[in-house]
Amino acid sequence: VVLGIGNALPMHSAIYTEVLSYTSDFTSTVDGWSGWNIEDSSSDLSLTPNTDGFDGQDNWLKGEFDLIQTGTSGIQLSGYGNVEAGDFSTITCTLHLSEDWDGEDTVLTAVKVGDEFVYRSIAQDQTTTFTKNIYHDANSSLTPKIYWAGVGDMPQGNAIFHIKDIVIKTYRLTLAG
């Protein structure tokens, strides 16, 4: 025992608390999503909500590229909010890539919240549901994005993606008790 310090030091614990949340609803609108960094102009990516019956499921957001994309391009969500250093986010979605994605292989797909991003390889012509965790080491107000940037994995003219069930949650460490 150190002199002058009793055995009754206050103990604090911390827990992660959800501070931001988004769940997609493509039944009637694009629900805040728009084209991001689309070659030539944003009108060269058509987004259609409430695409039903695809892969036996309803309420997909369909995206179709009109032109070959030679640089990073995809979609972004407006109005999500700011993340802080020390936060972590989870993103879950169901994605299907079809038509021409520059080959017959898997397509490297990136998801980004704030300044941090992670990749997932998505097989073409298959429906894939995935969850990724993103850990934030800086404050950021950048919008969440889902995009394609890999050489040999770029959307070509008439490349199509269907996406649904996007859930993004951000958690922050807070003191408990």
Phi, psi and omega in degrees: 000130177278133181299135178090350178243121180280178179277002186253044175295138180293138178253134177237144173236161181235150177225155174275131180241137177293126181243339177221145181207142176216134173229124185292150175215095183262023181293332181220342181222176176279359170055044175092356181269145177212166177295146179229126175057039182282132181299136181079294176196160182297340179288353178274009168234114178268125176249125182236115178281170173056040175280115187255156173081356180288129179054031177076010182233158180251170172066043174273155165261122179258131174240134179228124179275130178276333184234158174298133177261122181255354178230176179306129179204157179174218181233155179224153180255126178270150171077025181283319183120181186258141173257158180236157175304133182098343177289162165224149181237151170241142174228131178234140173200165174246128189224141175224124179252131180219173184069221192260107176245040174063047176137183184250008188264203173277159183243122178289117184243133181253144170237139186222133171230126186066220180272354187256146179219159175222157181248155172215133175277127182245125177288136177291149176063026173224145176273128184232130172252132180216158175233136177230143174258141180231125180257132187259127177249009178207153173292145180202144174247013181293145182284147174299145182221151168233122189207173181235130184219359186277135175300131182084001180231021184276145176298133175263175176303130181076011172296140184234140168233146171242133181220146178202174175053043177280125176230123177238128177226138177240136183240146181230141178285125179229151178290139177251138175065000000 
